[in-house]
XYZ file of C-alpha atoms in Angstrom:
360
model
C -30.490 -3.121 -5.650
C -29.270 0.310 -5.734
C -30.598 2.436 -8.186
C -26.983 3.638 -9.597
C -26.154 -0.022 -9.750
C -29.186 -0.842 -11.569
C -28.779 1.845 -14.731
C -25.319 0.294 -14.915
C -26.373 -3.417 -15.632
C -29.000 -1.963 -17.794
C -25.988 -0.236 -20.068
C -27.114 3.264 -19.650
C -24.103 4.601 -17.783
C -21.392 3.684 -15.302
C -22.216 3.711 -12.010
C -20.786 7.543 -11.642
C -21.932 8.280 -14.768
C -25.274 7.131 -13.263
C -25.267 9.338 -10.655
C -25.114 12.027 -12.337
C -28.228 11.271 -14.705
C -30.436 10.785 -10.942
C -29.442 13.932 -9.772
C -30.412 15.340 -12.591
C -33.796 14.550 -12.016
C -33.955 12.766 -15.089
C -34.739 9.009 -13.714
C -38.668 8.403 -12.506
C -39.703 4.990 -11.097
C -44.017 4.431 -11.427
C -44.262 7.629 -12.294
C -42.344 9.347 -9.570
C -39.003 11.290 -9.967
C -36.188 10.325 -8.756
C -33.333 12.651 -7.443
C -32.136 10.284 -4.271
C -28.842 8.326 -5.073
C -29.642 5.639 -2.351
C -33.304 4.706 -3.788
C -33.755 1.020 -3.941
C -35.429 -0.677 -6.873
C -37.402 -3.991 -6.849
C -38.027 -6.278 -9.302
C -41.274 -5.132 -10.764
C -40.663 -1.222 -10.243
C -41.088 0.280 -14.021
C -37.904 3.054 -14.617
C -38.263 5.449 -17.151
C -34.734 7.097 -18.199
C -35.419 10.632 -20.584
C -38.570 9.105 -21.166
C -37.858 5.625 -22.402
C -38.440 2.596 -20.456
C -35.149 0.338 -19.594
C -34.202 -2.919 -18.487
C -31.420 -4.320 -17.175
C -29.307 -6.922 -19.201
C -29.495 -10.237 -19.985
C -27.234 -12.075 -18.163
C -24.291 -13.116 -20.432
C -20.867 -15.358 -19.744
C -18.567 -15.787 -22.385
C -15.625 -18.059 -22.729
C -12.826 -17.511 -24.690
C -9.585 -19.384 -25.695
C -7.214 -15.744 -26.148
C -4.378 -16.499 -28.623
C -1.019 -15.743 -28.000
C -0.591 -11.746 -28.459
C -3.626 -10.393 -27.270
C -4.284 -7.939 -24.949
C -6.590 -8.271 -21.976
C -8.187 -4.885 -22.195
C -10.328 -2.718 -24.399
C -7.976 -0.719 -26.089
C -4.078 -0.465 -26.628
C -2.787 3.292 -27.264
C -0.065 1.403 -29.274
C -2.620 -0.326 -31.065
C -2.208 -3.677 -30.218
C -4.524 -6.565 -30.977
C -6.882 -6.880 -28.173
C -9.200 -9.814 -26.996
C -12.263 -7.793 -27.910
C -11.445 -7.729 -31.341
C -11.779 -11.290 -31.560
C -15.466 -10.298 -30.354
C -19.070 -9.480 -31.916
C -20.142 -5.918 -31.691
C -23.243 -7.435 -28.914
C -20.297 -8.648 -26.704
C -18.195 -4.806 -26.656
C -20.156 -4.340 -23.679
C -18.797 -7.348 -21.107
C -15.868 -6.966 -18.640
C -13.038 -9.791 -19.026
C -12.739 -11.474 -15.348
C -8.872 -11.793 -14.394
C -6.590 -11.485 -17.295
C -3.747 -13.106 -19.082
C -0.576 -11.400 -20.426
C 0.142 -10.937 -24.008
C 2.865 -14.131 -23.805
C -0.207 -16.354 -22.465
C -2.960 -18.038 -23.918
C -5.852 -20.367 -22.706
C -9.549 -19.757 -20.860
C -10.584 -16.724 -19.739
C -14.396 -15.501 -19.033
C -15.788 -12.481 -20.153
C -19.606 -11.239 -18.512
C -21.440 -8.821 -16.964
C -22.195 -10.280 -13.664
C -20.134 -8.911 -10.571
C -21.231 -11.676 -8.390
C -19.586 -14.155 -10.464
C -16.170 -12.143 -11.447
C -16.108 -11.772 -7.331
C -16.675 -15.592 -7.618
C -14.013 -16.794 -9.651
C -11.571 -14.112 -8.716
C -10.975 -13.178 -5.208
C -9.043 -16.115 -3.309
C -11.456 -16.360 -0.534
C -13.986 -17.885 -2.537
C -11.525 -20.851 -3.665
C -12.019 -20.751 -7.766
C -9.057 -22.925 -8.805
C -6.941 -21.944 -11.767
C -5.010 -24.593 -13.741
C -2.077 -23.624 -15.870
C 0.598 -26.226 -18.019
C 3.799 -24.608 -18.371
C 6.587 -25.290 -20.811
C 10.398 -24.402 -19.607
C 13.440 -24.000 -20.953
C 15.311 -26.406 -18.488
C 14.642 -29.971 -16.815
C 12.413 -29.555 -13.953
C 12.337 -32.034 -10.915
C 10.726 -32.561 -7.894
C 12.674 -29.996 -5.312
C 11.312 -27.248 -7.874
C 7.767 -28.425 -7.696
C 7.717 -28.802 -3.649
C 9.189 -24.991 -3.716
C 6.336 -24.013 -5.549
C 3.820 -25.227 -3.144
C 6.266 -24.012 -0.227
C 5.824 -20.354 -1.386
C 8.421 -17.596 -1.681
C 8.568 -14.181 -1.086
C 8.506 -12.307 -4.215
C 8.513 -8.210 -4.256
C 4.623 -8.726 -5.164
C 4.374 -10.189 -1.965
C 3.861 -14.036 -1.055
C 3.411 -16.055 -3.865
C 2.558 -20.070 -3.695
C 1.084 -22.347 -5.584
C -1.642 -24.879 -4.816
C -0.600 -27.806 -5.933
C 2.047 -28.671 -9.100
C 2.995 -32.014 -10.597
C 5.399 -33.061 -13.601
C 3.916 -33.862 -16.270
C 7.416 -34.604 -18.804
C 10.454 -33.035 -17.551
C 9.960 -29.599 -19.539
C 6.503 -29.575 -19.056
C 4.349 -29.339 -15.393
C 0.672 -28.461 -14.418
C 0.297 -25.613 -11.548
C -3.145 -24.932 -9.357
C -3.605 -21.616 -8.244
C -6.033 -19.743 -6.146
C -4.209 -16.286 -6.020
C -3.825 -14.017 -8.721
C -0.518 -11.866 -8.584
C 1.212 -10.193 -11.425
C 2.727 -12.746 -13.766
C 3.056 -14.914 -10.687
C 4.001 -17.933 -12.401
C 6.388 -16.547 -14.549
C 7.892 -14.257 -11.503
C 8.330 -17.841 -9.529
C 10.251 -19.861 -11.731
C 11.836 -17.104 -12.767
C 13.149 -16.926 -8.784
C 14.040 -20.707 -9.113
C 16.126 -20.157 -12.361
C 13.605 -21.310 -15.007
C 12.490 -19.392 -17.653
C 8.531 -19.987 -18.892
C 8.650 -20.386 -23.068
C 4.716 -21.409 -22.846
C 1.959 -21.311 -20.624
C -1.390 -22.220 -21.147
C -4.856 -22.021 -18.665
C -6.830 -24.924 -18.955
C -9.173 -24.699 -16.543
C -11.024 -22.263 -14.247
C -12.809 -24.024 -11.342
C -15.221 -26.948 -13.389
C -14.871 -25.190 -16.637
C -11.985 -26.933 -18.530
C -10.495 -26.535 -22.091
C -11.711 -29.050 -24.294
C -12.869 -28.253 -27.838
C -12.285 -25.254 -28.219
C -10.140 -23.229 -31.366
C -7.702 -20.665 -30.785
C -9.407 -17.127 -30.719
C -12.951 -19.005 -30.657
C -15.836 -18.304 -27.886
C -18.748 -19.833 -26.718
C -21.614 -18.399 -24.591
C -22.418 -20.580 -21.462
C -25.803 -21.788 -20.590
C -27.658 -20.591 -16.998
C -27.081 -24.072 -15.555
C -23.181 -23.714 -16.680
C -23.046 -20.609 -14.779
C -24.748 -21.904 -11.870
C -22.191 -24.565 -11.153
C -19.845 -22.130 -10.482
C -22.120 -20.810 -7.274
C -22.071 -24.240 -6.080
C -18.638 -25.090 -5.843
C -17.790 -24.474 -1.847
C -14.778 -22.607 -1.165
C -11.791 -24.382 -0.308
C -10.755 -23.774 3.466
C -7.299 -23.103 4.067
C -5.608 -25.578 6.553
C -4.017 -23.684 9.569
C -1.394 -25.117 11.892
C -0.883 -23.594 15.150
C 2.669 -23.629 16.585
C 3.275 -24.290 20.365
C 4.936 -20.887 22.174
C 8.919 -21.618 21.980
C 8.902 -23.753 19.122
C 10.908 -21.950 16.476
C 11.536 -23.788 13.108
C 12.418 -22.364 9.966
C 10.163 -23.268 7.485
C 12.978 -22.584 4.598
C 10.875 -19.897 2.545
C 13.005 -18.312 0.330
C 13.054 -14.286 0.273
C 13.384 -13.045 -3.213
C 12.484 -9.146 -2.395
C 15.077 -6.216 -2.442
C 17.110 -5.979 0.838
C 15.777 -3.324 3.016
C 17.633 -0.383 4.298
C 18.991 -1.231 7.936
C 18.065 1.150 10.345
C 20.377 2.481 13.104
C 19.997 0.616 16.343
C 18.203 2.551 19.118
C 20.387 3.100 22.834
C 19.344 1.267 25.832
C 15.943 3.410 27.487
C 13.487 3.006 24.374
C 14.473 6.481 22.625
C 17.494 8.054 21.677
C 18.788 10.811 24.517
C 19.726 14.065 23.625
C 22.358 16.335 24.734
C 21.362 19.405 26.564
C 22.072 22.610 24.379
C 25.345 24.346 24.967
C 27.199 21.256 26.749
C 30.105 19.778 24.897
C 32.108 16.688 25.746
C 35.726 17.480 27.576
C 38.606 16.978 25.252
C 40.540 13.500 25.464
C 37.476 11.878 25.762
C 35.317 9.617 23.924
C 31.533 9.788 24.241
C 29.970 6.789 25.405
C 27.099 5.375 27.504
C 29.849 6.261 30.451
C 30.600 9.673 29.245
C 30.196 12.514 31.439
C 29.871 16.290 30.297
C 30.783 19.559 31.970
C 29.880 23.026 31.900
C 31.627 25.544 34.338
C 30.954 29.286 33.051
C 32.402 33.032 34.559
C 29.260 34.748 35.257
C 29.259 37.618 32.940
C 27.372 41.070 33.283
C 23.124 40.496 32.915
C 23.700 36.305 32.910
C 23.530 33.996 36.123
C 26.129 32.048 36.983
C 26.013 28.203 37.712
C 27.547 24.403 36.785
C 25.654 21.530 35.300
C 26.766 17.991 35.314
C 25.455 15.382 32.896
C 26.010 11.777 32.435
C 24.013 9.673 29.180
C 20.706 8.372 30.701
C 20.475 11.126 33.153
C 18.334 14.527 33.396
C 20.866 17.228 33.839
C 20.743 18.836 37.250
C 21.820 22.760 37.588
C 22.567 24.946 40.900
C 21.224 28.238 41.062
C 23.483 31.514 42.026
C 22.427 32.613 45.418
C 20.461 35.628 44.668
C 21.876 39.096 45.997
C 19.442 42.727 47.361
C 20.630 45.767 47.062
C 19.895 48.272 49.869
C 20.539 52.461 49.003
C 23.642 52.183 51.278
C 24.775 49.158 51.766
C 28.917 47.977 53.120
C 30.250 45.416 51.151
C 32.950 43.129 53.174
C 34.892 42.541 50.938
C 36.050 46.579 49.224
C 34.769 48.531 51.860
C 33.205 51.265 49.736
C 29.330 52.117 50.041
C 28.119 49.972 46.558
C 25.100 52.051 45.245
C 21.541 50.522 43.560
C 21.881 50.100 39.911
C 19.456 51.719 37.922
C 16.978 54.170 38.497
C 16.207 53.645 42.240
C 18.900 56.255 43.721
C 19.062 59.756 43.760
C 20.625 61.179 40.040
C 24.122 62.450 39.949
C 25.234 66.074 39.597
C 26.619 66.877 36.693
C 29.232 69.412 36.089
C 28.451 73.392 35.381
C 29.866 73.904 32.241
C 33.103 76.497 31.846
C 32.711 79.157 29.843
C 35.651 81.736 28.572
C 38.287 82.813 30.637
C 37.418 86.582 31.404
C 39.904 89.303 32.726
C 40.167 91.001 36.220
C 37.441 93.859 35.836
C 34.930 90.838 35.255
C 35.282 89.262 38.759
């Protein structure tokens, strides 16, 4: 295993905190330091840490029957009770795998083994959960074949495994997913309203002798019997192309914002800039826009004709040359160059005072 990972399970640091400590130069295996993060160590490497030898852990699994009002976590800013406080100093150190909410009670595991909190909680692997739940109203059997149907919930798809009466307040409920409060969220959906709910089993381990708030330290054959439990394979039927049934799942999430539909062509068209639709007239898919302009001083003239799914197609002025002395046919008068090009024009001498006869 890594060498990050393996300071972790021997309670030295996290696995970032670990990090930190190797690149510090502070970690030697058989004598050698240590300053590369993706170093591998084997079984019967010695690693010294600051000068002291370390191992990793023991491997420990804990089971615990949490009380109603504890917290699954290690510490409450409100100070609340918490599950480790029903714990042994030695135990501080172990991660609880899953949780329950404060309203729930029943099994939950506690260890320091990834492998096995990957085990028991990711739905791939097929770990089983088994709940009885108490409700406020009669239950029959459309609720229970709901449950198994599934809903959509705004945690996403919920469903249970299997679920069964047990009296008419009372009913057991398998489940291989975890989502927040899923059980509670479900019947909630259906119009019930949970008063108890209990785990009683996770995968082979069930609830049976075992006080409120007590624990109980598995053996390495328990824990083993987890690993060889195969994962249950989820049945999937394929439906034939054109066969379109509604399977009646119920969607619970907010309604969605509808969007605006889009026009015919894929993407909305736009108007070209300047053009405005004549008056009297709506604009449509049929709609047809003008543009007829005076060509003004410095600006070419020209018309453009548009219609909604077409490009807009313009008509260039014929383009005019100017000669030094040109006729035009239509004034008669010689039209000169503008600009610079021709010769520049005389101006006026300016007059100065009127003088008297003796000056001429």
């Amino acid at each position: 295993m890594r060498l990050n990972r393996y300071l972790s399970q021997c309670g030295i640091a996290s696995r970032r905190g670990a990090e930190e400590i190797i690149l510090g130069g502070r970690v030697s295996i058989n004598g050698h330091v240590i300053t590369e993060l993706a170093t591998q160590v084997n079984p019967e490497d010695k690693v010294v840490v600051d000068g002291s030898p370390v191992r990793t852990e023991t491997p420990v699994v804990l089971v615990l029957n949490k009380p109603k009002g504890y917290l699954c976590s290690r510490g409450d800013k409100h100070e609340r009770m918490t599950i480790y406080d029903l714990l042994p100093l030695k135990y501080q150190n172990l991660h609880h795998v899953g949780r329950l909410d404060k309203d729930s009670e029943g099994l939950i595991l506690l260890t320091n083994r990834g492998d096995l909190s990957h085990r028991i909680i990711h739905p791939s692997q097929g770990a089983e959960k088994e709940y009885e739940v108490v409700v406020d109203q009669a239950l029959n059997v459309d609720v229970m074949a709901k449950l198994v149907k599934g809903m959509m919930t705004e945690e996403g798809f919920a469903r249970a495994e299997r679920a069964w009466m047990d009296t008419d307040y009372r009913a057991h409920i398998v489940l291989k997913m975890g989502l927040k409060r899923q059980i509670r969220m479900m019947l909630y959906y259906l119009g019930y309203e949970v008063t108890r709910l209990t785990r009683i089993r996770i995968g082979w381990l069930k609830l049976h002798g075992l006080a409120r708030g007590a624990y109980k330290e598995l053996t390495p054959t328990e824990i083993e019997r987890f690993f060889k439990e195969e994962p249950a394979k989820p049945k999937l039927e394929r439906s034939k192309p054109g066969d379109e049934k509604d399977d009646g799942i119920e969607d619970h999430r907010p309604a969605a914002r509808k969007r605006a539909p889009k026009r015919e062509g894929g993407s909305e068209a736009r108007e070209p800039r300047g053009f405005k639709p004549t008056r009297g007239k709506k604009s449509g898919p049929t709609a047809r826009f003008s543009e007829d302009k005076p060509a003004g001083r410095g600006k070419k003239s020209g018309s453009a004709s548009w219609s909604s799914g077409d490009k807009p197609s313009y008509s260039k002025p014929k383009s005019k040359t100017f000669s030094p002395r040109s006729r035009s046919s239509e004034t008669g008068r010689d039209e000169k160059p503008r600009g610079r090009s021709g010769p520049p024009a005389r101006r006026p001498a300016p007059r100065g005072p009127r003088r008297g006869p003796s000056s001429r």
